[in-house]
Structures are given as structure tokens and as C-alpha cells.
Amino acid sequence: MTELQAHVFKHRHIFGLEQMSREDIEFIIATARSFKEISNRSIKKVPTLRGKTVVNLFLEPSTRTRLSFEIAAKRMSADTFNIASSTSSTTKGETIIDTARNIEAMNPDVIVLRHSSSGAPYLLARHVACPVINAGDGTHEHPSQGLLDIMTILEHKGSLQGLKIAIVGDISHSRVAGSDIIGFTRLGAEVWLAGPATFIPYGVESTGARIAATVEDAVTGADVVMALRIQKERQQDPLIPSLREYAIRYGINRRRLERAKDDVLVMHPGPINRGVEMSPDVADGTWSVILDQVTNGVAVRMALLYLVIGSGKDNQEPGEG
């Protein structure tokens, strides 16, 4: 029995890492690793999801996540259809439930949903027969980003057990932070958070993460430093005095990074506000694995699609059938 056949993946929907065990997460990453080499072939396509229909329902702006899911589906020969907020009937007043019912009537095999409201994937799943994959809901979770972040760290460090991971920035509004904190701690890492008090959610310590008094404290001795985007679109009122002050007090620059371990990894879920969350020389430096994150995103999303609508339910080896 191979590593991929040893675990039974029971999740019909992908709502978040909160519902997943350590074994589930490791199984998804192992499945993604088996798919990653497909993207390096001269013909980047396998028949794994031939005849399956994937609907990317993105009711909030997205570039890399939507494209990553579309590439993932097409590399497994699925038919993909993209619905954006600007072209959706929700702009005419249609509810997400009515949108879901109309899409359901066309018999998709899976709906990949991004929505500005936390919990929207749960609501959608109650009204459709097919699996739903959360591509980011409000300030709740972004599970595929969390998984690709874990995969990227594992590729460079081998394990998350005992690592110190510093997450710096807008924790309150980041669904990436929501998934990363759960995933990192579940795999044994020590997660430290830093940022303005207005960016640190009340009670976040209950997740197992620790709050650092300063960015310097969070970064010192860190194996991984991740900066987060300031999500101004989710702030009704400005929560920081200015971007310039934020960059001075919380931006990840070379001087701060020198406090971390010599082999530190620098990560960012993108898009980057260069010179604010991270200086350009750090974003493009030898520590940076930001583009590795993007590459691994396709492999992780291939794995998720395979596990919910492909032969993954039967633990058949990827690429078969």
C-alpha cells in the first residue's frame, strides 16, 4: 500500500483547514506532490477529470486564485466555466442561493466559490448537490492558500515540527492567516503574530498562536517570515495612521530580516504592496519563496479537485483512469 492509498479522505466539501486532521493535510500535500510534475511536462495534461465540469464562481475580485484553479482543472482535462462578480446576475439583485440553484440545474461536478462573506461556502453547499470548494470566504479561511503555504515550507524545511513562523501584518482581515495559523500549528509549528493592535483579532491566542510585542520579537530566530497584505477593502475606517508609518514600524526589510535564522524563508500570499508590507530587496531576495507558493498553488488545487470529484475518493493513484 502506497502513502496515497494509506489514508481515506472523507471530506465531500473543502470549507477550511479547521475541519481537517493533520493526516488529512499531509494526505492532500502528498497528493499535490504527485501532481506537481505534470506542470513540467511538455504536454501539461492528464485525463484524470475528463468529462467533469468545474464552475469557478468568483463573486469577489481575484487573479491568481481563480487562474490557479482554472489551470489546475484544465491540466486534468476538466471543462471549466468562470463566473465573475461583474458578469454575475448577483449584480442584478439575484441572491447567491438563486445563483447556486441555477448553476446546479446545469449539473456541474464542483463549484469553486470565492465570496466576500464568511460562511458563504457553507450556505452554498446546503443548496447544491455537488461538492463546494472554498476559494476564500470573507475573513474566515482560504484553505487552498494555507495548504500551498504548508507545501512550500515542507519542500524547503522537510517538516514544520518545531519551526518558528512569524506572520506579520493585517491578521484581523486575512483569511490566509486564518488557514495558516490552523495548518501551521496542527503540523507542530510555533506561530508568532505581529502588527498594529488594530490588526490583531481579539482572542486569537485561542488558536495556539502567540502575539509578539514587536515585529523584531516575532522575527528574531524565525525559520519563516510571512508578511500579509493590508486589506483596505475590508476596513470601513482606516485602522492605521498611514502606509508610510506602517512601513517604518511593521514592514519586513533587510534590517529586520537579519534577526531571523540564516536560512529563513520569506513568504507573502500576494498581491504585494512593495515598500509597505515588504521592501523590494526582500521580496526578490534569495530568502524569497513567493513564486514557489504560486507554483505549488496549481498542484494543491489539482489535488483538491481530484480528491472531491476524481478517483481520489477511492484512493486510486493520481493519473489513473
PDB file of C-alpha atoms in Angstrom:
ATOM      1  CA  MET A   1       0.000   0.000   0.000  1.00  0.00           C
ATOM      2  CA  THR A   2       1.460   3.397  -1.024  1.00  0.00           C
ATOM      3  CA  GLU A   3       1.414   6.599   1.032  1.00  0.00           C
ATOM      4  CA  LEU A   4      -1.512   7.856  -1.053  1.00  0.00           C
ATOM      5  CA  GLN A   5      -3.532   4.677  -0.518  1.00  0.00           C
ATOM      6  CA  ALA A   6      -2.970   4.591   3.239  1.00  0.00           C
ATOM      7  CA  HIS A   7      -5.398   7.382   4.137  1.00  0.00           C
ATOM      8  CA  VAL A   8      -9.140   7.605   3.471  1.00  0.00           C
ATOM      9  CA  PHE A   9     -10.126  11.171   2.571  1.00  0.00           C
ATOM     10  CA  LYS A  10     -13.722  11.615   3.716  1.00  0.00           C
ATOM     11  CA  HIS A  11     -14.375  15.298   3.023  1.00  0.00           C
ATOM     12  CA  ARG A  12     -17.084  15.928   0.437  1.00  0.00           C
ATOM     13  CA  HIS A  13     -16.566  19.706   0.574  1.00  0.00           C
ATOM     14  CA  ILE A  14     -13.451  21.797   1.264  1.00  0.00           C
ATOM     15  CA  PHE A  15     -14.619  24.504   3.655  1.00  0.00           C
ATOM     16  CA  GLY A  16     -11.418  25.106   5.633  1.00  0.00           C
ATOM     17  CA  LEU A  17      -8.468  23.552   7.428  1.00  0.00           C
ATOM     18  CA  GLU A  18     -10.423  23.761  10.676  1.00  0.00           C
ATOM     19  CA  GLN A  19     -12.278  20.569   9.721  1.00  0.00           C
ATOM     20  CA  MET A  20      -9.135  18.723   8.678  1.00  0.00           C
ATOM     21  CA  SER A  21      -6.911  16.480  10.744  1.00  0.00           C
ATOM     22  CA  ARG A  22      -3.134  16.501  10.496  1.00  0.00           C
ATOM     23  CA  GLU A  23      -3.432  13.288   8.467  1.00  0.00           C
ATOM     24  CA  ASP A  24      -5.885  14.942   6.030  1.00  0.00           C
ATOM     25  CA  ILE A  25      -3.492  17.846   5.475  1.00  0.00           C
ATOM     26  CA  GLU A  26      -0.495  15.566   4.951  1.00  0.00           C
ATOM     27  CA  PHE A  27      -2.522  13.422   2.554  1.00  0.00           C
ATOM     28  CA  ILE A  28      -3.530  16.437   0.446  1.00  0.00           C
ATOM     29  CA  ILE A  29       0.096  17.612   0.304  1.00  0.00           C
ATOM     30  CA  ALA A  30       1.270  14.122  -0.711  1.00  0.00           C
ATOM     31  CA  THR A  31      -1.374  14.076  -3.445  1.00  0.00           C
ATOM     32  CA  ALA A  32      -0.309  17.544  -4.625  1.00  0.00           C
ATOM     33  CA  ARG A  33       3.325  16.410  -4.822  1.00  0.00           C
ATOM     34  CA  SER A  34       2.276  13.580  -7.129  1.00  0.00           C
ATOM     35  CA  PHE A  35       0.588  16.103  -9.432  1.00  0.00           C
ATOM     36  CA  LYS A  36       3.302  18.761  -9.432  1.00  0.00           C
ATOM     37  CA  GLU A  37       5.480  17.163 -12.100  1.00  0.00           C
ATOM     38  CA  ILE A  38       2.604  17.342 -14.607  1.00  0.00           C
ATOM     39  CA  SER A  39       3.162  21.103 -14.853  1.00  0.00           C
ATOM     40  CA  ASN A  40       6.747  20.472 -16.005  1.00  0.00           C
ATOM     41  CA  ARG A  41       5.831  18.142 -18.868  1.00  0.00           C
ATOM     42  CA  SER A  42       5.898  19.298 -22.483  1.00  0.00           C
ATOM     43  CA  ILE A  43       2.210  18.325 -22.706  1.00  0.00           C
ATOM     44  CA  LYS A  44       0.751  19.524 -19.408  1.00  0.00           C
ATOM     45  CA  LYS A  45      -2.407  17.460 -19.329  1.00  0.00           C
ATOM     46  CA  VAL A  46      -3.709  14.175 -17.909  1.00  0.00           C
ATOM     47  CA  PRO A  47      -7.184  12.661 -18.382  1.00  0.00           C
ATOM     48  CA  THR A  48      -7.951  12.400 -14.659  1.00  0.00           C
ATOM     49  CA  LEU A  49     -11.046  14.663 -14.694  1.00  0.00           C
ATOM     50  CA  ARG A  50     -12.101  14.211 -18.317  1.00  0.00           C
ATOM     51  CA  GLY A  51     -15.853  14.782 -18.629  1.00  0.00           C
ATOM     52  CA  LYS A  52     -16.081  16.668 -15.314  1.00  0.00           C
ATOM     53  CA  THR A  53     -17.415  20.226 -15.134  1.00  0.00           C
ATOM     54  CA  VAL A  54     -15.785  22.778 -12.809  1.00  0.00           C
ATOM     55  CA  VAL A  55     -17.563  26.099 -12.200  1.00  0.00           C
ATOM     56  CA  ASN A  56     -15.376  28.865 -10.781  1.00  0.00           C
ATOM     57  CA  LEU A  57     -17.883  31.185  -9.096  1.00  0.00           C
ATOM     58  CA  PHE A  58     -15.758  34.152  -8.037  1.00  0.00           C
ATOM     59  CA  LEU A  59     -18.061  36.811  -6.602  1.00  0.00           C
ATOM     60  CA  GLU A  60     -15.092  38.818  -5.347  1.00  0.00           C
ATOM     61  CA  PRO A  61     -12.084  40.017  -7.391  1.00  0.00           C
ATOM     62  CA  SER A  62      -9.254  37.502  -7.814  1.00  0.00           C
ATOM     63  CA  THR A  63      -6.465  36.971 -10.290  1.00  0.00           C
ATOM     64  CA  ARG A  64      -4.068  34.280  -9.107  1.00  0.00           C
ATOM     65  CA  THR A  65      -6.500  32.050  -7.189  1.00  0.00           C
ATOM     66  CA  ARG A  66      -9.070  31.946  -9.997  1.00  0.00           C
ATOM     67  CA  LEU A  67      -6.391  31.372 -12.638  1.00  0.00           C
ATOM     68  CA  SER A  68      -4.712  28.744 -10.475  1.00  0.00           C
ATOM     69  CA  PHE A  69      -7.956  26.779 -10.061  1.00  0.00           C
ATOM     70  CA  GLU A  70      -8.664  27.079 -13.810  1.00  0.00           C
ATOM     71  CA  ILE A  71      -5.187  25.859 -14.776  1.00  0.00           C
ATOM     72  CA  ALA A  72      -5.447  23.031 -12.242  1.00  0.00           C
ATOM     73  CA  ALA A  73      -8.774  21.861 -13.678  1.00  0.00           C
ATOM     74  CA  LYS A  74      -7.619  22.106 -17.291  1.00  0.00           C
ATOM     75  CA  ARG A  75      -4.403  20.205 -16.607  1.00  0.00           C
ATOM     76  CA  MET A  76      -6.654  17.328 -15.548  1.00  0.00           C
ATOM     77  CA  SER A  77      -8.863  17.725 -18.668  1.00  0.00           C
ATOM     78  CA  ALA A  78     -11.941  19.085 -16.867  1.00  0.00           C
ATOM     79  CA  ASP A  79     -14.265  21.578 -18.574  1.00  0.00           C
ATOM     80  CA  THR A  80     -14.108  24.921 -16.747  1.00  0.00           C
ATOM     81  CA  PHE A  81     -16.533  27.833 -16.645  1.00  0.00           C
ATOM     82  CA  ASN A  82     -15.745  31.119 -14.924  1.00  0.00           C
ATOM     83  CA  ILE A  83     -18.328  33.438 -13.410  1.00  0.00           C
ATOM     84  CA  ALA A  84     -17.067  36.766 -12.068  1.00  0.00           C
ATOM     85  CA  SER A  85     -18.910  39.204  -9.850  1.00  0.00           C
ATOM     86  CA  SER A  86     -19.089  41.755 -12.658  1.00  0.00           C
ATOM     87  CA  THR A  87     -20.821  39.285 -15.011  1.00  0.00           C
ATOM     88  CA  SER A  88     -22.953  37.501 -12.420  1.00  0.00           C
ATOM     89  CA  SER A  89     -26.690  38.069 -12.019  1.00  0.00           C
ATOM     90  CA  THR A  90     -25.944  38.977  -8.401  1.00  0.00           C
ATOM     91  CA  THR A  91     -25.288  42.461  -9.796  1.00  0.00           C
ATOM     92  CA  LYS A  92     -28.986  42.478 -10.789  1.00  0.00           C
ATOM     93  CA  GLY A  93     -30.100  41.566  -7.300  1.00  0.00           C
ATOM     94  CA  GLU A  94     -30.128  37.768  -7.567  1.00  0.00           C
ATOM     95  CA  THR A  95     -29.237  36.017  -4.300  1.00  0.00           C
ATOM     96  CA  ILE A  96     -26.348  33.595  -4.031  1.00  0.00           C
ATOM     97  CA  ILE A  97     -28.882  30.820  -3.368  1.00  0.00           C
ATOM     98  CA  ASP A  98     -30.769  31.539  -6.592  1.00  0.00           C
ATOM     99  CA  THR A  99     -27.449  31.739  -8.444  1.00  0.00           C
ATOM    100  CA  ALA A 100     -26.460  28.390  -6.943  1.00  0.00           C
ATOM    101  CA  ARG A 101     -29.769  26.751  -7.880  1.00  0.00           C
ATOM    102  CA  ASN A 102     -29.466  27.912 -11.478  1.00  0.00           C
ATOM    103  CA  ILE A 103     -25.904  26.640 -11.712  1.00  0.00           C
ATOM    104  CA  GLU A 104     -26.985  23.401 -10.054  1.00  0.00           C
ATOM    105  CA  ALA A 105     -29.633  22.907 -12.761  1.00  0.00           C
ATOM    106  CA  MET A 106     -26.792  22.690 -15.304  1.00  0.00           C
ATOM    107  CA  ASN A 107     -25.265  19.719 -13.408  1.00  0.00           C
ATOM    108  CA  PRO A 108     -21.735  20.877 -12.534  1.00  0.00           C
ATOM    109  CA  ASP A 109     -19.469  18.411 -10.741  1.00  0.00           C
ATOM    110  CA  VAL A 110     -17.959  21.002  -8.393  1.00  0.00           C
ATOM    111  CA  ILE A 111     -18.353  24.691  -7.617  1.00  0.00           C
ATOM    112  CA  VAL A 112     -15.285  26.673  -6.529  1.00  0.00           C
ATOM    113  CA  LEU A 113     -16.566  29.711  -4.622  1.00  0.00           C
ATOM    114  CA  ARG A 114     -14.935  32.956  -3.581  1.00  0.00           C
ATOM    115  CA  HIS A 115     -17.188  35.298  -1.669  1.00  0.00           C
ATOM    116  CA  SER A 116     -16.824  38.412   0.483  1.00  0.00           C
ATOM    117  CA  SER A 117     -18.980  36.945   3.254  1.00  0.00           C
ATOM    118  CA  SER A 118     -17.577  34.489   5.782  1.00  0.00           C
ATOM    119  CA  GLY A 119     -19.552  31.246   5.714  1.00  0.00           C
ATOM    120  CA  ALA A 120     -20.841  31.628   2.140  1.00  0.00           C
ATOM    121  CA  PRO A 121     -19.472  28.174   1.074  1.00  0.00           C
ATOM    122  CA  TYR A 122     -21.445  26.511   3.880  1.00  0.00           C
ATOM    123  CA  LEU A 123     -24.632  28.262   2.711  1.00  0.00           C
ATOM    124  CA  LEU A 124     -23.988  27.309  -0.910  1.00  0.00           C
ATOM    125  CA  ALA A 125     -23.379  23.662  -0.045  1.00  0.00           C
ATOM    126  CA  ARG A 126     -26.825  23.432   1.563  1.00  0.00           C
ATOM    127  CA  HIS A 127     -28.465  24.273  -1.752  1.00  0.00           C
ATOM    128  CA  VAL A 128     -26.452  22.308  -4.315  1.00  0.00           C
ATOM    129  CA  ALA A 129     -25.852  18.599  -4.766  1.00  0.00           C
ATOM    130  CA  CYS A 130     -22.239  18.878  -5.934  1.00  0.00           C
ATOM    131  CA  PRO A 131     -19.127  19.470  -3.772  1.00  0.00           C
ATOM    132  CA  VAL A 132     -18.124  23.039  -2.941  1.00  0.00           C
ATOM    133  CA  ILE A 133     -14.520  24.224  -2.562  1.00  0.00           C
ATOM    134  CA  ASN A 134     -13.896  27.409  -0.596  1.00  0.00           C
ATOM    135  CA  ALA A 135     -11.578  29.708  -2.571  1.00  0.00           C
ATOM    136  CA  GLY A 136     -11.670  32.330   0.183  1.00  0.00           C
ATOM    137  CA  ASP A 137     -14.680  33.483   2.235  1.00  0.00           C
ATOM    138  CA  GLY A 138     -14.681  36.880   3.905  1.00  0.00           C
ATOM    139  CA  THR A 139     -12.210  36.997   6.763  1.00  0.00           C
ATOM    140  CA  HIS A 140     -12.698  33.309   7.621  1.00  0.00           C
ATOM    141  CA  GLU A 141     -10.451  30.898   5.686  1.00  0.00           C
ATOM    142  CA  HIS A 142      -8.569  30.404   2.419  1.00  0.00           C
ATOM    143  CA  PRO A 143      -7.807  26.679   2.680  1.00  0.00           C
ATOM    144  CA  SER A 144      -6.045  26.144  -0.651  1.00  0.00           C
ATOM    145  CA  GLN A 145      -3.664  29.038   0.152  1.00  0.00           C
ATOM    146  CA  GLY A 146      -2.986  27.546   3.579  1.00  0.00           C
ATOM    147  CA  LEU A 147      -2.209  24.171   2.013  1.00  0.00           C
ATOM    148  CA  LEU A 148       0.134  25.602  -0.619  1.00  0.00           C
ATOM    149  CA  ASP A 149       1.932  27.575   2.083  1.00  0.00           C
ATOM    150  CA  ILE A 150       2.423  24.357   4.056  1.00  0.00           C
ATOM    151  CA  MET A 151       3.611  22.532   0.928  1.00  0.00           C
ATOM    152  CA  THR A 152       6.143  25.284   0.204  1.00  0.00           C
ATOM    153  CA  ILE A 153       7.584  25.199   3.726  1.00  0.00           C
ATOM    154  CA  LEU A 154       7.764  21.388   3.672  1.00  0.00           C
ATOM    155  CA  GLU A 155       9.704  21.474   0.382  1.00  0.00           C
ATOM    156  CA  HIS A 156      12.383  23.686   1.933  1.00  0.00           C
ATOM    157  CA  LYS A 157      12.380  22.592   5.582  1.00  0.00           C
ATOM    158  CA  GLY A 158      11.224  18.974   5.424  1.00  0.00           C
ATOM    159  CA  SER A 159       8.914  19.383   8.411  1.00  0.00           C
ATOM    160  CA  LEU A 160       7.000  22.076  10.271  1.00  0.00           C
ATOM    161  CA  GLN A 161       7.579  20.439  13.646  1.00  0.00           C
ATOM    162  CA  GLY A 162       9.305  22.903  15.964  1.00  0.00           C
ATOM    163  CA  LEU A 163       9.663  25.715  13.416  1.00  0.00           C
ATOM    164  CA  LYS A 164       9.139  29.328  14.473  1.00  0.00           C
ATOM    165  CA  ILE A 165       6.870  31.025  11.929  1.00  0.00           C
ATOM    166  CA  ALA A 166       6.262  34.782  12.160  1.00  0.00           C
ATOM    167  CA  ILE A 167       3.132  36.200  10.482  1.00  0.00           C
ATOM    168  CA  VAL A 168       3.231  39.994  10.275  1.00  0.00           C
ATOM    169  CA  GLY A 169       0.504  42.410   9.234  1.00  0.00           C
ATOM    170  CA  ASP A 170      -3.255  42.551   8.894  1.00  0.00           C
ATOM    171  CA  ILE A 171      -4.188  39.393  10.796  1.00  0.00           C
ATOM    172  CA  SER A 172      -7.754  40.560  11.519  1.00  0.00           C
ATOM    173  CA  HIS A 173      -8.866  40.743   7.908  1.00  0.00           C
ATOM    174  CA  SER A 174      -6.739  37.931   6.487  1.00  0.00           C
ATOM    175  CA  ARG A 175      -8.446  34.647   5.649  1.00  0.00           C
ATOM    176  CA  VAL A 176      -4.971  33.404   4.679  1.00  0.00           C
ATOM    177  CA  ALA A 177      -3.851  33.938   8.275  1.00  0.00           C
ATOM    178  CA  GLY A 178      -6.951  32.060   9.419  1.00  0.00           C
ATOM    179  CA  SER A 179      -5.988  28.951   7.455  1.00  0.00           C
ATOM    180  CA  ASP A 180      -2.233  29.296   8.013  1.00  0.00           C
ATOM    181  CA  ILE A 181      -2.474  29.531  11.801  1.00  0.00           C
ATOM    182  CA  ILE A 182      -4.609  26.378  11.911  1.00  0.00           C
ATOM    183  CA  GLY A 183      -2.451  24.447   9.469  1.00  0.00           C
ATOM    184  CA  PHE A 184       0.941  25.524  10.826  1.00  0.00           C
ATOM    185  CA  THR A 185       0.059  24.786  14.464  1.00  0.00           C
ATOM    186  CA  ARG A 186      -1.611  21.496  13.550  1.00  0.00           C
ATOM    187  CA  LEU A 187       1.665  20.361  11.975  1.00  0.00           C
ATOM    188  CA  GLY A 188       3.703  21.329  15.034  1.00  0.00           C
ATOM    189  CA  ALA A 189       4.996  24.834  14.242  1.00  0.00           C
ATOM    190  CA  GLU A 190       5.151  27.708  16.743  1.00  0.00           C
ATOM    191  CA  VAL A 191       3.279  30.661  15.227  1.00  0.00           C
ATOM    192  CA  TRP A 192       4.012  34.245  16.295  1.00  0.00           C
ATOM    193  CA  LEU A 193       1.824  37.173  15.202  1.00  0.00           C
ATOM    194  CA  ALA A 194       2.853  40.823  14.972  1.00  0.00           C
ATOM    195  CA  GLY A 195       1.236  44.007  13.746  1.00  0.00           C
ATOM    196  CA  PRO A 196      -0.644  47.092  14.882  1.00  0.00           C
ATOM    197  CA  ALA A 197      -3.083  46.382  17.731  1.00  0.00           C
ATOM    198  CA  THR A 198      -5.939  47.217  15.372  1.00  0.00           C
ATOM    199  CA  PHE A 199      -4.817  44.326  13.126  1.00  0.00           C
ATOM    200  CA  ILE A 200      -4.682  41.667  15.864  1.00  0.00           C
ATOM    201  CA  PRO A 201      -8.064  39.965  16.449  1.00  0.00           C
ATOM    202  CA  TYR A 202      -9.348  39.606  19.988  1.00  0.00           C
ATOM    203  CA  GLY A 203      -8.877  36.104  21.383  1.00  0.00           C
ATOM    204  CA  VAL A 204      -6.553  34.919  18.601  1.00  0.00           C
ATOM    205  CA  GLU A 205      -4.380  33.208  21.247  1.00  0.00           C
ATOM    206  CA  SER A 206      -7.063  30.517  21.494  1.00  0.00           C
ATOM    207  CA  THR A 207      -5.844  29.235  18.111  1.00  0.00           C
ATOM    208  CA  GLY A 208      -2.463  28.393  19.628  1.00  0.00           C
ATOM    209  CA  ALA A 209      -0.691  31.402  18.088  1.00  0.00           C
ATOM    210  CA  ARG A 210       1.307  33.824  20.232  1.00  0.00           C
ATOM    211  CA  ILE A 211       1.299  37.614  19.992  1.00  0.00           C
ATOM    212  CA  ALA A 212       4.706  39.320  19.856  1.00  0.00           C
ATOM    213  CA  ALA A 213       5.195  42.751  21.407  1.00  0.00           C
ATOM    214  CA  THR A 214       7.135  43.952  18.353  1.00  0.00           C
ATOM    215  CA  VAL A 215       7.909  42.803  14.836  1.00  0.00           C
ATOM    216  CA  GLU A 216      11.510  42.369  15.940  1.00  0.00           C
ATOM    217  CA  ASP A 217      10.437  39.921  18.640  1.00  0.00           C
ATOM    218  CA  ALA A 218       8.369  37.918  16.149  1.00  0.00           C
ATOM    219  CA  VAL A 219      11.135  37.766  13.551  1.00  0.00           C
ATOM    220  CA  THR A 220      14.071  37.011  15.855  1.00  0.00           C
ATOM    221  CA  GLY A 221      15.134  33.387  15.364  1.00  0.00           C
ATOM    222  CA  ALA A 222      12.297  32.736  12.910  1.00  0.00           C
ATOM    223  CA  ASP A 223      12.508  29.939  10.338  1.00  0.00           C
ATOM    224  CA  VAL A 224       9.764  31.511   8.224  1.00  0.00           C
ATOM    225  CA  VAL A 225       8.612  35.142   7.957  1.00  0.00           C
ATOM    226  CA  MET A 226       5.326  35.833   6.217  1.00  0.00           C
ATOM    227  CA  ALA A 227       4.035  39.337   5.540  1.00  0.00           C
ATOM    228  CA  LEU A 228       0.343  39.911   4.851  1.00  0.00           C
ATOM    229  CA  ARG A 229      -1.348  42.429   2.599  1.00  0.00           C
ATOM    230  CA  ILE A 230      -3.146  45.353   4.222  1.00  0.00           C
ATOM    231  CA  GLN A 231      -6.736  44.689   3.169  1.00  0.00           C
ATOM    232  CA  LYS A 232      -8.071  48.217   2.900  1.00  0.00           C
ATOM    233  CA  GLU A 233     -11.192  46.973   1.114  1.00  0.00           C
ATOM    234  CA  ARG A 234     -12.302  45.234   4.325  1.00  0.00           C
ATOM    235  CA  GLN A 235     -11.752  48.249   6.575  1.00  0.00           C
ATOM    236  CA  GLN A 236     -14.723  50.576   6.979  1.00  0.00           C
ATOM    237  CA  ASP A 237     -12.458  53.120   8.678  1.00  0.00           C
ATOM    238  CA  PRO A 238      -8.665  53.406   8.418  1.00  0.00           C
ATOM    239  CA  LEU A 239      -7.036  51.279  11.108  1.00  0.00           C
ATOM    240  CA  ILE A 240      -3.508  52.647  10.701  1.00  0.00           C
ATOM    241  CA  PRO A 241      -2.332  56.279  10.598  1.00  0.00           C
ATOM    242  CA  SER A 242      -0.617  55.956   7.200  1.00  0.00           C
ATOM    243  CA  LEU A 243       1.075  53.443   4.906  1.00  0.00           C
ATOM    244  CA  ARG A 244       4.382  55.265   5.423  1.00  0.00           C
ATOM    245  CA  GLU A 245       4.200  54.806   9.192  1.00  0.00           C
ATOM    246  CA  TYR A 246       3.170  51.174   8.767  1.00  0.00           C
ATOM    247  CA  ALA A 247       6.160  50.519   6.513  1.00  0.00           C
ATOM    248  CA  ILE A 248       8.517  52.067   9.069  1.00  0.00           C
ATOM    249  CA  ARG A 249       7.111  50.220  12.079  1.00  0.00           C
ATOM    250  CA  TYR A 250       5.982  46.888  10.608  1.00  0.00           C
ATOM    251  CA  GLY A 251       7.378  46.459   7.095  1.00  0.00           C
ATOM    252  CA  ILE A 252       9.709  43.490   6.535  1.00  0.00           C
ATOM    253  CA  ASN A 253      13.042  44.912   5.380  1.00  0.00           C
ATOM    254  CA  ARG A 254      16.581  43.573   5.249  1.00  0.00           C
ATOM    255  CA  ARG A 255      17.472  45.014   8.652  1.00  0.00           C
ATOM    256  CA  ARG A 256      14.610  43.243  10.388  1.00  0.00           C
ATOM    257  CA  LEU A 257      15.167  40.040   8.437  1.00  0.00           C
ATOM    258  CA  GLU A 258      18.754  39.785   9.697  1.00  0.00           C
ATOM    259  CA  ARG A 259      17.277  38.886  13.104  1.00  0.00           C
ATOM    260  CA  ALA A 260      15.842  35.662  11.640  1.00  0.00           C
ATOM    261  CA  LYS A 261      17.754  32.447  11.028  1.00  0.00           C
ATOM    262  CA  ASP A 262      20.247  32.471   8.153  1.00  0.00           C
ATOM    263  CA  ASP A 263      18.111  30.047   6.135  1.00  0.00           C
ATOM    264  CA  VAL A 264      14.851  31.887   6.761  1.00  0.00           C
ATOM    265  CA  LEU A 265      12.082  31.633   4.173  1.00  0.00           C
ATOM    266  CA  VAL A 266      10.235  34.814   3.191  1.00  0.00           C
ATOM    267  CA  MET A 267       6.635  34.354   2.128  1.00  0.00           C
ATOM    268  CA  HIS A 268       3.689  36.524   1.041  1.00  0.00           C
ATOM    269  CA  PRO A 269       0.279  35.360  -0.241  1.00  0.00           C
ATOM    270  CA  GLY A 270       0.170  38.292  -2.675  1.00  0.00           C
ATOM    271  CA  PRO A 271      -0.507  40.699  -4.110  1.00  0.00           C
ATOM    272  CA  ILE A 272       2.408  42.576  -2.514  1.00  0.00           C
ATOM    273  CA  ASN A 273       2.371  46.265  -1.726  1.00  0.00           C
ATOM    274  CA  ARG A 274       6.089  46.727  -2.297  1.00  0.00           C
ATOM    275  CA  GLY A 275       7.731  49.172   0.034  1.00  0.00           C
ATOM    276  CA  VAL A 276       4.863  48.871   2.517  1.00  0.00           C
ATOM    277  CA  GLU A 277       4.476  45.280   3.729  1.00  0.00           C
ATOM    278  CA  MET A 278       7.837  44.236   2.347  1.00  0.00           C
ATOM    279  CA  SER A 279      10.810  46.013   0.789  1.00  0.00           C
ATOM    280  CA  PRO A 280      11.595  45.078  -2.845  1.00  0.00           C
ATOM    281  CA  ASP A 281      15.029  43.644  -1.999  1.00  0.00           C
ATOM    282  CA  VAL A 282      13.403  41.254   0.496  1.00  0.00           C
ATOM    283  CA  ALA A 283      10.561  40.292  -1.851  1.00  0.00           C
ATOM    284  CA  ASP A 284      13.060  39.474  -4.611  1.00  0.00           C
ATOM    285  CA  GLY A 285      15.922  38.259  -2.403  1.00  0.00           C
ATOM    286  CA  THR A 286      17.429  34.826  -2.005  1.00  0.00           C
ATOM    287  CA  TRP A 287      15.190  34.143   1.015  1.00  0.00           C
ATOM    288  CA  SER A 288      12.011  34.645  -1.008  1.00  0.00           C
ATOM    289  CA  VAL A 289       9.875  31.616  -1.916  1.00  0.00           C
ATOM    290  CA  ILE A 290       6.918  33.717  -3.042  1.00  0.00           C
ATOM    291  CA  LEU A 291       6.916  32.354  -6.591  1.00  0.00           C
ATOM    292  CA  ASP A 292       7.266  28.803  -5.211  1.00  0.00           C
ATOM    293  CA  GLN A 293       3.988  29.487  -3.406  1.00  0.00           C
ATOM    294  CA  VAL A 294       2.332  30.375  -6.710  1.00  0.00           C
ATOM    295  CA  THR A 295       3.705  27.250  -8.435  1.00  0.00           C
ATOM    296  CA  ASN A 296       2.568  24.993  -5.616  1.00  0.00           C
ATOM    297  CA  GLY A 297      -0.889  26.567  -5.749  1.00  0.00           C
ATOM    298  CA  VAL A 298      -1.652  24.782  -9.015  1.00  0.00           C
ATOM    299  CA  ALA A 299      -0.549  21.404  -7.613  1.00  0.00           C
ATOM    300  CA  VAL A 300      -2.582  21.844  -4.418  1.00  0.00           C
ATOM    301  CA  ARG A 301      -5.706  22.826  -6.355  1.00  0.00           C
ATOM    302  CA  MET A 302      -5.261  19.851  -8.679  1.00  0.00           C
ATOM    303  CA  ALA A 303      -5.151  17.665  -5.572  1.00  0.00           C
ATOM    304  CA  LEU A 304      -8.292  19.207  -4.095  1.00  0.00           C
ATOM    305  CA  LEU A 305     -10.279  18.817  -7.312  1.00  0.00           C
ATOM    306  CA  TYR A 306      -9.048  15.239  -7.669  1.00  0.00           C
ATOM    307  CA  LEU A 307      -9.980  14.360  -4.097  1.00  0.00           C
ATOM    308  CA  VAL A 308     -13.542  15.736  -4.247  1.00  0.00           C
ATOM    309  CA  ILE A 309     -14.617  14.786  -7.775  1.00  0.00           C
ATOM    310  CA  GLY A 310     -11.966  12.468  -9.174  1.00  0.00           C
ATOM    311  CA  SER A 311     -10.849   8.985  -8.344  1.00  0.00           C
ATOM    312  CA  GLY A 312      -9.324  10.356  -5.146  1.00  0.00           C
ATOM    313  CA  LYS A 313     -12.415   9.274  -3.233  1.00  0.00           C
ATOM    314  CA  ASP A 314     -11.369   5.694  -3.893  1.00  0.00           C
ATOM    315  CA  ASN A 315      -7.687   6.429  -3.153  1.00  0.00           C
ATOM    316  CA  GLN A 316      -6.726   5.473  -6.679  1.00  0.00           C
ATOM    317  CA  GLU A 317      -3.307   6.720  -7.743  1.00  0.00           C
ATOM    318  CA  PRO A 318      -3.418  10.153  -9.473  1.00  0.00           C
ATOM    319  CA  GLY A 319      -3.398   9.964 -13.268  1.00  0.00           C
ATOM    320  CA  GLU A 320      -5.092   6.572 -13.388  1.00  0.00           C
ATOM    321  CA  GLY A 321      -8.419   6.140 -15.127  1.00  0.00           C
TER     322      GLY A 321
END
